[in-house]
Short mmCIF file of C-alpha atoms in Angstrom, two decimals:
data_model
loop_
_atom_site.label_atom_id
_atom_site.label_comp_id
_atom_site.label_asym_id
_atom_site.label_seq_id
_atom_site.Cartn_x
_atom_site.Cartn_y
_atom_site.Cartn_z
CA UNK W 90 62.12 160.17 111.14
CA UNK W 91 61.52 162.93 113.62
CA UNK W 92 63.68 163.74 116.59
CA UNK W 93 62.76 161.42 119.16
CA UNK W 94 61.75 161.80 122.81
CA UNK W 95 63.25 159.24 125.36
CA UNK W 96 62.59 157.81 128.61
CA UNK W 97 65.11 155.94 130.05
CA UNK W 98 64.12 153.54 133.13
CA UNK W 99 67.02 152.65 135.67
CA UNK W 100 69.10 153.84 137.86
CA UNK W 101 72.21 152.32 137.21
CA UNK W 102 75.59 152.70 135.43
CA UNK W 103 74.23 150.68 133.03
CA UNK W 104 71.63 153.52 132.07
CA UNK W 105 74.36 156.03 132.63
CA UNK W 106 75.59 154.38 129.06
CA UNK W 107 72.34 153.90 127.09
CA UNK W 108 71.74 157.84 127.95
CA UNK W 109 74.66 158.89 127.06
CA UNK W 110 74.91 157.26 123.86
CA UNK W 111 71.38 157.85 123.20
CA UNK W 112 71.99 161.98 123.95
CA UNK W 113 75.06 161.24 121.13
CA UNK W 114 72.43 160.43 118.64
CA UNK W 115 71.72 163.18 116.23
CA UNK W 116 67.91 161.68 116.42
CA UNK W 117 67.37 162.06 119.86
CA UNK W 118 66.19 165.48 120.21
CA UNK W 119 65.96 165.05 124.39
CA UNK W 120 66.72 162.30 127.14
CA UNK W 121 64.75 161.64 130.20
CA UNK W 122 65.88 158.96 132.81
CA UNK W 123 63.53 158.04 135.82
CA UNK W 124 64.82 157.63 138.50
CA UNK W 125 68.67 158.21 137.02
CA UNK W 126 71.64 159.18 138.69
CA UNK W 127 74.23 161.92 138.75
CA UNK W 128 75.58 160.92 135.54
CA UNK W 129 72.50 160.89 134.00
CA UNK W 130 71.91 164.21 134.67
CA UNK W 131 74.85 165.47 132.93
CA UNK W 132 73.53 164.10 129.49
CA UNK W 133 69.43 164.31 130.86
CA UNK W 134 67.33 165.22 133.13
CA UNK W 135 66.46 162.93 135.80
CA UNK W 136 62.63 162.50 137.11
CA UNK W 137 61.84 160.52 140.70
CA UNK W 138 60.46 157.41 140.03
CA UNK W 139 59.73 153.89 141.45
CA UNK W 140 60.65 151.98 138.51
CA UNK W 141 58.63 148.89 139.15
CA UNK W 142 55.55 150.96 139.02
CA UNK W 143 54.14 150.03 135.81
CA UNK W 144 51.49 152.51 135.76
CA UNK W 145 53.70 155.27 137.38
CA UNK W 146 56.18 154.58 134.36
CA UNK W 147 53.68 155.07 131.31
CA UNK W 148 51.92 158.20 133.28
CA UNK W 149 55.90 159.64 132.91
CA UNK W 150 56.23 158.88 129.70
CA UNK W 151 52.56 160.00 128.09
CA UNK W 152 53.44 163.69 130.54
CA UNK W 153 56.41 163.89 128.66
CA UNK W 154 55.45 162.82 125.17
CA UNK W 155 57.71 160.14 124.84
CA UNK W 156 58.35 158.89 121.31
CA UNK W 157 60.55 155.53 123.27
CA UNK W 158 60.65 153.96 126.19
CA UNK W 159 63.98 152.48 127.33
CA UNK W 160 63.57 149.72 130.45
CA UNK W 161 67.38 149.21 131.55
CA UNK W 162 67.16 146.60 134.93
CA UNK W 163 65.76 143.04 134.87
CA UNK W 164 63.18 143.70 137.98
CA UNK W 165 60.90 146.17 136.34
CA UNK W 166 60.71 143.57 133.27
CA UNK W 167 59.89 140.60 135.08
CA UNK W 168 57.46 142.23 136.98
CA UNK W 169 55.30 143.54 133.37
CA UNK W 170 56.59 147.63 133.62
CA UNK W 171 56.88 147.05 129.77
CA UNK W 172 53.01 145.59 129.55
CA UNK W 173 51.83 149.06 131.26
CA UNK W 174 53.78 151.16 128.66
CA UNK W 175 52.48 149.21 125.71
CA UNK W 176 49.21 148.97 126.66
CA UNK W 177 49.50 153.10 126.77
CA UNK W 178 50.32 153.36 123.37
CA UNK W 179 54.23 154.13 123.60
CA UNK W 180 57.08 151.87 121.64
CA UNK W 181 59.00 150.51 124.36
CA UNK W 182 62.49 148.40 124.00
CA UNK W 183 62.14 145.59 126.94
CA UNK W 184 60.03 142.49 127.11
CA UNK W 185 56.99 141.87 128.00
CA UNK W 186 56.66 140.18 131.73
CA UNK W 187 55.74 136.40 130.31
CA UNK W 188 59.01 137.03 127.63
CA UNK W 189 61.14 138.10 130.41
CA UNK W 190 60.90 135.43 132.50
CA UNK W 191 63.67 134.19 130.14
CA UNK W 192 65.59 135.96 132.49
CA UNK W 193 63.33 135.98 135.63
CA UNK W 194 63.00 131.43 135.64
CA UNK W 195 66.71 129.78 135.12
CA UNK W 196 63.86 126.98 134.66
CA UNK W 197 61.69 128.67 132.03
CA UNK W 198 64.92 129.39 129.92
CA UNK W 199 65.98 125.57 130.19
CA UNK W 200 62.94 124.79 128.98
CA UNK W 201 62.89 127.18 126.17
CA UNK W 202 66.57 126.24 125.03
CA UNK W 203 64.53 122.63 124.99
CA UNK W 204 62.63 123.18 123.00
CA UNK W 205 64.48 125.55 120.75
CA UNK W 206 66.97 122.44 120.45
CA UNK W 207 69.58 125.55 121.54
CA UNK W 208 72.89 123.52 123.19
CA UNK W 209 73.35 124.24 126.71
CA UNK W 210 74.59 122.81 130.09
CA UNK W 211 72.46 119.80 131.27
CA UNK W 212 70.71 120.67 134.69
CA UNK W 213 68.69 119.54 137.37
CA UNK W 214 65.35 121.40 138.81
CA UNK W 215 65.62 121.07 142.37
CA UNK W 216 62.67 121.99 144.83
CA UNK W 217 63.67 119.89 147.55
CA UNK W 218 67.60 119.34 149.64
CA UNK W 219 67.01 115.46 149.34
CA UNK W 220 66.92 116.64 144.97
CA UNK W 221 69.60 118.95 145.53
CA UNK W 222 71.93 116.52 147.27
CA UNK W 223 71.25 113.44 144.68
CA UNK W 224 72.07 116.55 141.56
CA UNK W 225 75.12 117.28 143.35
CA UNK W 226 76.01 113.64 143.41
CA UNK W 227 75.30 113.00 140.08
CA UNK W 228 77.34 115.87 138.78
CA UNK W 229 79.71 116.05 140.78
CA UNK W 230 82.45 118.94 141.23
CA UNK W 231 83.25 121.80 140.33
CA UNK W 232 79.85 122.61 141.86
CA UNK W 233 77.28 124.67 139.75
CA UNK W 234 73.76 125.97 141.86
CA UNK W 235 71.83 128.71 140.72
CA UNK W 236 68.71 130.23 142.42
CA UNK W 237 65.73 129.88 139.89
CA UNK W 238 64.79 133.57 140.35
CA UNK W 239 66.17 136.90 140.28
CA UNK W 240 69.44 137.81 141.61
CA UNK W 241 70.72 140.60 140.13
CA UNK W 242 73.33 138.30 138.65
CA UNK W 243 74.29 137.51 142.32
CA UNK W 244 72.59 133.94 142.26
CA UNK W 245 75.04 131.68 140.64
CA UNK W 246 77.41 130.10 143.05
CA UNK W 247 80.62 127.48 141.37
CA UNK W 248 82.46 125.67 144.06
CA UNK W 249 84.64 122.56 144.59
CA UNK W 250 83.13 123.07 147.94
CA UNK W 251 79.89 120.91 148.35
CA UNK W 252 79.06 122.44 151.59
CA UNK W 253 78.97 125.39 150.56
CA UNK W 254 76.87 124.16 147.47
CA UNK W 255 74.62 122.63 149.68
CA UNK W 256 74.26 126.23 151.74
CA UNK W 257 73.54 128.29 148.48
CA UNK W 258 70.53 125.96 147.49
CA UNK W 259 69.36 126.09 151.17
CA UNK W 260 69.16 129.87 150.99
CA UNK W 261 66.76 129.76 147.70
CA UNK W 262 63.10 128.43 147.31
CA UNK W 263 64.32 126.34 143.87
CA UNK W 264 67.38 125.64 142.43
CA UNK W 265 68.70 124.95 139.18
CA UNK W 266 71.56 122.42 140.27
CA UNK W 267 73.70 122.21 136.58
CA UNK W 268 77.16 120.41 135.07
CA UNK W 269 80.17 122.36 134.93
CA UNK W 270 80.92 124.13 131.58
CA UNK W 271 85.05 123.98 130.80
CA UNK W 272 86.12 127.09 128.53
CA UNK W 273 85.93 131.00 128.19
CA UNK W 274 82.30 132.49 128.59
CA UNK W 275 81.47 135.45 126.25
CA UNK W 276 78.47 137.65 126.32
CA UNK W 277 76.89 138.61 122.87
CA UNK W 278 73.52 140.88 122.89
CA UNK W 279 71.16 140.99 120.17
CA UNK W 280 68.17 143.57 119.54
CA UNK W 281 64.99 141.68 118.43
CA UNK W 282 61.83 142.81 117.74
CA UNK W 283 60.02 139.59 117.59
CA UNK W 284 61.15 138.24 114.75
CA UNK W 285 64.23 139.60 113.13
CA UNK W 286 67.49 139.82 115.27
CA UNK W 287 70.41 142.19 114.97
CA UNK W 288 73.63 141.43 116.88
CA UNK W 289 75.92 143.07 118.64
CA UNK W 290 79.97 142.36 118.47
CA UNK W 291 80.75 139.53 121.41
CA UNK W 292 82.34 141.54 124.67
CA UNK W 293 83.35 139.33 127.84
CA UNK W 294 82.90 140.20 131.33
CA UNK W 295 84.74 139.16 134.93
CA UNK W 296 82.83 138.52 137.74
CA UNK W 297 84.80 137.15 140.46
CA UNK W 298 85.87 140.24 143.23
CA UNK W 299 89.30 139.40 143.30
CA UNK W 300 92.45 139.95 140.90
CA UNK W 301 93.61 136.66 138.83
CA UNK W 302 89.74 135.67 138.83
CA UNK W 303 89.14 135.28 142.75
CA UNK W 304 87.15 135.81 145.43
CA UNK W 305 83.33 135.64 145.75
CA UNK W 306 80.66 136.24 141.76
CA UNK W 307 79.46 139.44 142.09
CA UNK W 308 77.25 141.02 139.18
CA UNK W 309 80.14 142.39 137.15
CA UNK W 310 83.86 143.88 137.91
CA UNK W 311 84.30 145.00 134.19
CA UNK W 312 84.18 143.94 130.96
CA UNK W 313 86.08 144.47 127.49
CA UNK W 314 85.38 144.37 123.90
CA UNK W 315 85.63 143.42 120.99
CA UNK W 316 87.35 139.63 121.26
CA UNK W 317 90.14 139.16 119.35
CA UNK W 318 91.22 135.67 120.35
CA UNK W 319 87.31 134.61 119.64
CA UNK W 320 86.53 131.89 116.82
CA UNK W 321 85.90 133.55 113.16
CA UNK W 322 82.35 133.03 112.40
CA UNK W 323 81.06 133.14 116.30
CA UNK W 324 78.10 136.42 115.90
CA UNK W 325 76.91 134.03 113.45
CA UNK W 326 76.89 130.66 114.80
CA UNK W 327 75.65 131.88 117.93
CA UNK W 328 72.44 133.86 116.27
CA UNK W 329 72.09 130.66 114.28
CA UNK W 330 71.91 128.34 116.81
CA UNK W 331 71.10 129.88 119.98
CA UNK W 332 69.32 133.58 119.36
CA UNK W 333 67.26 133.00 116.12
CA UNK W 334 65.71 129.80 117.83
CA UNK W 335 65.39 131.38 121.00
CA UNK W 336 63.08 134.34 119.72
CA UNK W 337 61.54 131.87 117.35
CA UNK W 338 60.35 129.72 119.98
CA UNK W 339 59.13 132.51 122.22
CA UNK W 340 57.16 133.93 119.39
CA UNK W 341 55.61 130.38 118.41
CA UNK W 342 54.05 130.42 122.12
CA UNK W 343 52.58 133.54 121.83
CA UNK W 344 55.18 135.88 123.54
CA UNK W 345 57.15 137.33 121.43
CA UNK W 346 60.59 139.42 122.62
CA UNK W 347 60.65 142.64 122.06
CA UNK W 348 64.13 144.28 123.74
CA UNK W 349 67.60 142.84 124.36
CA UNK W 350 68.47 139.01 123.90
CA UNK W 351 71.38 138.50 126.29
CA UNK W 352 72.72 135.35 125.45
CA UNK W 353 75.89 134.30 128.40
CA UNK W 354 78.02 131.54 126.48
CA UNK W 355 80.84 129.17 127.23
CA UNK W 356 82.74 128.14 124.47
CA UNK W 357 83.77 124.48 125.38
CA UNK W 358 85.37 121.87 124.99
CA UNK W 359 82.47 119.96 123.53
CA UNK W 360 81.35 123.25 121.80
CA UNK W 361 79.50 126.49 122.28
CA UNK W 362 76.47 126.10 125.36
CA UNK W 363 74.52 128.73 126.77
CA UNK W 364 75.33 129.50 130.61
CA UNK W 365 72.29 131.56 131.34
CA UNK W 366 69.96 133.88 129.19
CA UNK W 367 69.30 137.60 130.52
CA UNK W 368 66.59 139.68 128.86
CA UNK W 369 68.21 143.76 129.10
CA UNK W 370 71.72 145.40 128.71
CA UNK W 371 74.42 142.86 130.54
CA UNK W 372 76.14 145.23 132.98
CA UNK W 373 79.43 145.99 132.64
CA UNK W 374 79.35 144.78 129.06
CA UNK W 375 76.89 147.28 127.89
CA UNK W 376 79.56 150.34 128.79
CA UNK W 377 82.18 149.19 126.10
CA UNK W 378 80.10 147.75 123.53
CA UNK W 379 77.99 151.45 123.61
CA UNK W 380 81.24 153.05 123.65
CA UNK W 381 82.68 150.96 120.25
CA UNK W 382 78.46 151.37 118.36
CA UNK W 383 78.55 153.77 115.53
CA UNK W 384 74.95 153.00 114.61
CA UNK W 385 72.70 155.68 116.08
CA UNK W 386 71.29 153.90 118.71
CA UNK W 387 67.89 155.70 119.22
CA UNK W 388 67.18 154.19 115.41
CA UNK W 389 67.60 151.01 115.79
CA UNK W 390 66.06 150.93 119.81
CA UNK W 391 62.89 152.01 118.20
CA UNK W 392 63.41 149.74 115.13
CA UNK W 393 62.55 146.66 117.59
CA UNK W 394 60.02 148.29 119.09
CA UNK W 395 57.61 148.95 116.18
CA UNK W 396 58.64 145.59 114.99
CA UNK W 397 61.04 147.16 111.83
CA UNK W 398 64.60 145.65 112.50
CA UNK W 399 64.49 144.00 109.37
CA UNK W 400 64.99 147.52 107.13
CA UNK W 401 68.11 147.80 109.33
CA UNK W 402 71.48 147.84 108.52
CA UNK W 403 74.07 145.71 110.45
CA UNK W 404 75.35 147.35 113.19
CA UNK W 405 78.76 149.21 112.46
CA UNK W 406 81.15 149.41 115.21
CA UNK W 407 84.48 151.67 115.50
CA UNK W 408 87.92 150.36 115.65
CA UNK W 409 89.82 150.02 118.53
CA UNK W 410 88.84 148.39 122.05
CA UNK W 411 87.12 149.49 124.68
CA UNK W 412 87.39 148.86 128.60
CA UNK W 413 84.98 149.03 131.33
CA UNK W 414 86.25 148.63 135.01
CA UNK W 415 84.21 148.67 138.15
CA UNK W 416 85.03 150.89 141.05
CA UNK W 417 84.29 149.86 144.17
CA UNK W 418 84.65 149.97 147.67
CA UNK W 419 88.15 148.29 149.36
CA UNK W 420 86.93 144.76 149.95
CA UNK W 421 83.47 144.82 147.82
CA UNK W 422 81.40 142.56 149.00
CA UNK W 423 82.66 141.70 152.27
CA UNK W 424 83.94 145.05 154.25
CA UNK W 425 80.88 147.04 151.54
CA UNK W 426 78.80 145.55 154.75
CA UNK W 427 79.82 148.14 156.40
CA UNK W 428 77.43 150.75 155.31
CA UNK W 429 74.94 148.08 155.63
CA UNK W 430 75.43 148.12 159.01
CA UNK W 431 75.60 151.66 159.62
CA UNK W 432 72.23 151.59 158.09
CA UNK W 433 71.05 148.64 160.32
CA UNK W 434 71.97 150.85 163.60
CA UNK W 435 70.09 154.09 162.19
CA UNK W 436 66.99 152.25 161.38
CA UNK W 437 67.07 149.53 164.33
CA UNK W 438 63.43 148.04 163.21
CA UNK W 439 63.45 147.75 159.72
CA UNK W 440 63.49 143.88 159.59
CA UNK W 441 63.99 143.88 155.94
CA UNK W 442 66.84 145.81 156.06
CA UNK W 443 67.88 143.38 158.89
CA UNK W 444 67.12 140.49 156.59
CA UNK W 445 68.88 142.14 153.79
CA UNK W 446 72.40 142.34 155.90
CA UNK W 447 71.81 138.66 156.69
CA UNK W 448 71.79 137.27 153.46
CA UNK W 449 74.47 139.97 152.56
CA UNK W 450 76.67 138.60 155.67
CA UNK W 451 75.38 134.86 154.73
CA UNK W 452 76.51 135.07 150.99
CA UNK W 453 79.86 136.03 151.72
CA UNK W 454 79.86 132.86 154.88
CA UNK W 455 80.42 135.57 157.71
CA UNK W 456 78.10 133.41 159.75
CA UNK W 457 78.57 135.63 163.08
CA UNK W 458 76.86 138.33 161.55
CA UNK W 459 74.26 136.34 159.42
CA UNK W 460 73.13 134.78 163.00
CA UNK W 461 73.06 138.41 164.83
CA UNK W 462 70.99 139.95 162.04
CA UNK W 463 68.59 136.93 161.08
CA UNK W 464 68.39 137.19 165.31
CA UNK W 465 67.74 140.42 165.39
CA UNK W 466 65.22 140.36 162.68
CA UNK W 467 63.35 137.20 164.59
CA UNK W 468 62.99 139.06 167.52
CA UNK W 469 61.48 142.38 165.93
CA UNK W 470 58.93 139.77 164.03
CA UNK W 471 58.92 136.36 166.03
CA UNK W 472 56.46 135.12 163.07
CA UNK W 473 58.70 135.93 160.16
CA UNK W 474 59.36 132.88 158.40
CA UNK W 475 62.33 133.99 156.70
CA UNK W 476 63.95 135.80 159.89
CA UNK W 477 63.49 132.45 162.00
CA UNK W 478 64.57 129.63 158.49
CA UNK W 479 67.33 131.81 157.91
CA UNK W 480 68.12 131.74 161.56
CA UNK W 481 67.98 128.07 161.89
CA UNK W 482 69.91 127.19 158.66
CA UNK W 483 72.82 129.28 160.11
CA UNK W 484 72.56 127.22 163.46
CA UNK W 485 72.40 123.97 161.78
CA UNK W 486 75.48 124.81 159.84
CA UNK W 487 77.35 125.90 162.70
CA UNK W 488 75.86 122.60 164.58
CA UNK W 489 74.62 123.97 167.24
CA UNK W 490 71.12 122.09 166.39
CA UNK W 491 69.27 122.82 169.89
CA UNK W 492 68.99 126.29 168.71
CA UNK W 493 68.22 125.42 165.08
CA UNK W 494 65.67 122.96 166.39
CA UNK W 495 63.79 126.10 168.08
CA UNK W 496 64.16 128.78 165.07
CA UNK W 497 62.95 125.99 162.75
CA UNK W 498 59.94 125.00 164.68
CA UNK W 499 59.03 128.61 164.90
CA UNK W 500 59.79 129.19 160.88
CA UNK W 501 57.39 125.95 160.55
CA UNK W 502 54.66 127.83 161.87
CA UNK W 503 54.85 130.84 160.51
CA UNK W 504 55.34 129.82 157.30
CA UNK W 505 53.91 126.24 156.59
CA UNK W 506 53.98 126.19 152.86
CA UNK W 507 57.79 126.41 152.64
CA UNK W 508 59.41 123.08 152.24
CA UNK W 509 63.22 124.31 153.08
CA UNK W 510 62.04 124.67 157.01
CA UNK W 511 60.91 120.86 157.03
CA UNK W 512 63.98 119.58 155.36
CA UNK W 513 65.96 121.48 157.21
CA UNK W 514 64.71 120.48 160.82
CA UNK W 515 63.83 117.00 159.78
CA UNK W 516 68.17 117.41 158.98
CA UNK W 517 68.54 118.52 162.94
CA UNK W 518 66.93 115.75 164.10
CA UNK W 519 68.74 113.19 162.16
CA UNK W 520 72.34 114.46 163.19
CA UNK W 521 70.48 114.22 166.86
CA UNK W 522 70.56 111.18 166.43
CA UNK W 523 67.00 110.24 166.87
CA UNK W 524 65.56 107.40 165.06
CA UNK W 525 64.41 107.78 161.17
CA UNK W 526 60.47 107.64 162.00
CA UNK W 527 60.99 111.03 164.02
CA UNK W 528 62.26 112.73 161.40
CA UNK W 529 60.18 110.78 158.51
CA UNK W 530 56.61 113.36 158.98
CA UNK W 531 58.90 115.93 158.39
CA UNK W 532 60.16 115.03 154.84
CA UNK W 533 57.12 113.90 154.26
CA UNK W 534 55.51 117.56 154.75
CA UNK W 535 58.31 118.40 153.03
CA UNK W 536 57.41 116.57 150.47
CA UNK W 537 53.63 117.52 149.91
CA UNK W 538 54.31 120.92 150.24
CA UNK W 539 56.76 120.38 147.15
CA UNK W 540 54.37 118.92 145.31
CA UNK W 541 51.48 121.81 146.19
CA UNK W 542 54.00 124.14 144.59
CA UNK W 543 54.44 122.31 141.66
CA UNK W 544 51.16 121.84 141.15
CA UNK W 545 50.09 125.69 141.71
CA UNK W 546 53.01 126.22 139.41
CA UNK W 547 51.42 123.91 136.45
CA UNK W 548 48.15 125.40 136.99
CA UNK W 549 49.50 129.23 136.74
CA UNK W 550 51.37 127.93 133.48
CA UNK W 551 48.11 126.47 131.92
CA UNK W 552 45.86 129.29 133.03
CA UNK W 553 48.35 131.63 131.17
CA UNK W 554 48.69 129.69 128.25
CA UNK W 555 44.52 130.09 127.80
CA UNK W 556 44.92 133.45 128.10
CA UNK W 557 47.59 133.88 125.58
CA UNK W 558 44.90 131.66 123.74
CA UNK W 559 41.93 133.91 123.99
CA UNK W 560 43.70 136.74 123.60
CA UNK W 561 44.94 135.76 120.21
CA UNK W 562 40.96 134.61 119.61
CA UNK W 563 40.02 138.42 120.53
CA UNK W 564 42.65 140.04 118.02
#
C-alpha cells in the first residue's frame, strides 16, 4: 500500500487524537484537518472549512489528493457530508446520512435494535406532553428523557425529579421517554465496513460535571481504558449480540455502515442493554483507546472504507492504561455562561445567539436568565416561534401564567405546526382554572398537528425506502 493522504473533518479534541495517531502511522505520508485546531496543527496542517458543507468537503479533499477521508463529529454525518465525498470518488470512514441516523433518531436506533432482536432499555416515543406524562407514569423514577435528535451528547436528562423530567421533554420536538438501566455503562467502538466488524477494547466514560458522579450530563469529563473489573468474554458478546446484528440489519435495508459503530452499554442486572448507539469516535473515549492502538490506524480506517476489514488482523493494543481528563472552565456548564454572555452583549441582535444562551441558561434551570434571553430574543423577532415557546414554557414553570398565556399565543401564531405551544397553553389555562372545554381546541390542535407530523414522517420514510429501491434497480 502506498503512503496515504488524509483529510481529517472536525474540529475537536476528538480529531486532535485521530490526527495524531494517524501522523504516528508509518503509512500516512501527510495529515490534513479542516477546520482543526491548534493541536492539529502541530501534527497537520489545518485548512478553513465549514464542515457541514458536503460539497465544500470533497472539493478539499479532490484539491488535495486525498487517498481517505476521516469525518470525526456526528452533525456533518447526519446531515450526508459522507454522501458528497463518496459520490466524488474518495474512500471515506463515516456513514452515510440514512446510516447515521443511528445516531441522529434515538427512535430510528430503537427501531433498528427491534428488529435486530439487539437487548436494550424498553422506551416510549413521545410527540405529545399528555404521552410524555402517561411514559413517565408508567415508568416511573429514576427518570430517563432523551431528545430524539442531536445533542451533542447533551440530550439525555436522568432524574428522580419529574418536574424537571417533564421540563426536558418540553424543551424538545420528540422524546424518547425510556426505563431506567441499573449497572456500569461501558463504551465499546467497532470499525465496520458494511459487513465485517472489528472491535475495539471496551473504555468507559463519566459524564456528570461534578466529582463523585454529580452535577448536571455534559458530553464527556474523561474517560479510561482498558476495563479490568469488566466480564471475560464482553468484546465478544457484545459484537455478537448487539454490533454484528446491528450492521446486519442496516445492510439488509439497503444502508449499509461504513465508519464507527459506537455501541453505549449498561451492564445490568438483568444483563447487557444498549443505552444509546452513536455513529463516530465517542469523545473522551476515543483519546485513550488511540493512545493504547498499536495497529496502524490509517490501515485499517481505509480497510472499512473500501469494504476490506475482513483481510484484517485483530486489533493489537499496548499494555498499560490510559487516562483522558477534561479541562474545563471553574463551574463548566453553569459559570462557562459567562462567555456566552459576553458574547450576547457584543453582538446585541443575534437572536440565535440569544436563543442559544437560553437553552444554555434553561438546561442548567437558571430560569432568570433563560426568561431575559428567550425575552430578549422575542423582542428582536416578535414572530420567532422558538423565542416566544421558549419564553412561555419558562413562565408557565415559574407560574406566572398571564405572561405565559401571551408568549404562547404569540408562539401559536408564528409557528402553528408545533404541537408543544398548544399543549403548553392549553396547560395555562387549565391551572387558570377555566373549565375543560376552553382548553379542549387546544389539545385537540395539539393533537392533529401530532398526527400531521407523523404522517409527513411515514411518508418521508416510504419515499426513501423507494429510492433505496430504485437505486438498487439502477445498479
Amino acid at each position: 500500500m502506498s503512503e496515504l493522504t488524509v483529510l481529517v473533518i472536525g474540529s475537536g479534541g476528538r480529531e486532535h487524537a485521530l490526527a495524531w495517531a494517524l501522523s504516528r502511522d508509518p503509512g500516512v505520508r501527510a495529515v490534513h484537518c479542516a477546520p482543526g485546531n491548534p493541536g492539529t496543527s502541530r501534527v497537520g496542517t489545518n485548512h478553513p472549512l465549514d464542515p457541514m458543507d458536503g460539497a465544500a468537503v470533497a472539493s478539499l479533499a479532490r484539491s488535495l489528493a486525498s487517498d481517505l477521508v476521516v469525518i470525526g463529529p456526528e452533525a456533518p454525518l447526519v446531515a450526508g457530508v459522507a454522501d458528497h465525498v463518496r459520490e466524488a470518488g474518495i474512500p471515506v470512514f463515516g456513514p452515510s446520512g440514512a446510516a447515521a441516523m443511528l445516531e441522529g433518531s434515538k427512535a430510528f436506533a430503537k427501531e433498528i435494535m427491534e428488529a435486530a432482536g439487539v437487548p436494550t432499555a424498553d422506551a416510549r416515543l413521545c410527540v405529545s406532553m399528555d404521552e410524555v406524562v402517561t411514559a413517565l407514569d408508567e415508568f416511573g423514577p429514576p427518570y430517563v428523557v432523551k431528545d430524539d435528535g442531536l445533542a451533542a451528547g447533551k440530550g439525555v436528562i436522568v432524574t428522580g425529579d419529574r418536574d424537571a423530567a417533564l421540563r426536558h421533554a418540553a424543551g424538545c420536538r420528540r422524546v424518547i421517554v425510556e426505563e431506567f438501566l441499573d449497572g456500569p455503562e461501558v463504551s465499546l467502538f467497532a470499525l465496520s465496513d458494511g459487513r465485517t466488524v472489528l472491535p475495539f477494547e471496551p473504555a468507559q466514560d463519566f459524564k456528570r460535571v461534578g466529582d463523585g458522579d454529580t452535577g448536571p450530563n455534559t458530553g464527556g469529563m474523561g474517560a479510561y481504558t482498558p476495563l479490568p473489573w469488566a466480564p471475560p468474554g464482553l468484546v465478544e458478546d457484545v459484537v455478537a449480540t448487539v454490533i454484528q446484528p446491528t450492521v446486519d440489519e442496516l445492510a439488509r435495508r439497503g444502508t449499509p455502515f461504513v465508519g464507527l459503530v459506537y455501541a453505549g452499554l449498561a451492564l445490568t442486572s438483568r444483563g447487557l442493554r444498549v443505552v444509546e448507539f452513536n455513529a463516530r469516535f465517542g469523545d473522551p473515549e476515543t483519546q485513550p483507546l488511540l493512545t493504547r492502538l498499536k495497529t496502524p490506524l490509517g490501515r485499517v480506517l481505509l480497510a472499512a472504507a473500501t469494504g476490506t476489514l475482513a483481510d484484517e488482523p485483530p486489533l493489537e493494543w499496548g499494555s498499560g492504561a490510559a487516562v483522558a481528563v477534561v479541562l474545563a472552565a471553574a463551574g463548566f456548564g453553569r459559570e462557562s455562561l459567562v462567555w456566552l454572555r459576553r458574547a450576547a452583549d457584543a453582538r446585541p441582535r443575534d437572536v440565535e445567539l440569544l436563543l442559544l444562551l437560553a437553552q444554555s441558561c434553561a438546561a442548567t434551570e437558571q430560569g432568570d436568565c433563560a426568561r431575559r434571553f428567550y425575552g430578549w430574543a422575542a423582542r428582536l423577532e416578535p414572530q420567532n416561534d422558538a423565542a416566544q415557546l421558549g419564553l412561555g414554557l419558562e413562565h408557565l414553570q415559574q407560574g406566572q401564567l398571564d405572561e405565559a398565556r401571551v408568549a404562547l399565543a404569540r408562539a401559536i401564531r408564528a409557528g402553528p405546526g408545533n404541537p408543544r405551544a398548544y399543549e403548553a397553553a392549553a396547560q395555562v389555562e387549565r391551572q387558570r382554572g377555566r373549565p375543560p372545554r376552553e382548553f379542549a381546541a387546544l389539545l385537540q390542535a395539539a393533537g392533529r398537528v401530532a398526527r400531521v407530523e407523523q404522517r409527513l414522517e411515514a411518508q418521508v420514510q416510504v419515499a426513501a425506502a423507494a429510492g433505496q429501491t430504485m437505486l438498487a434497480a439502477l445498479e
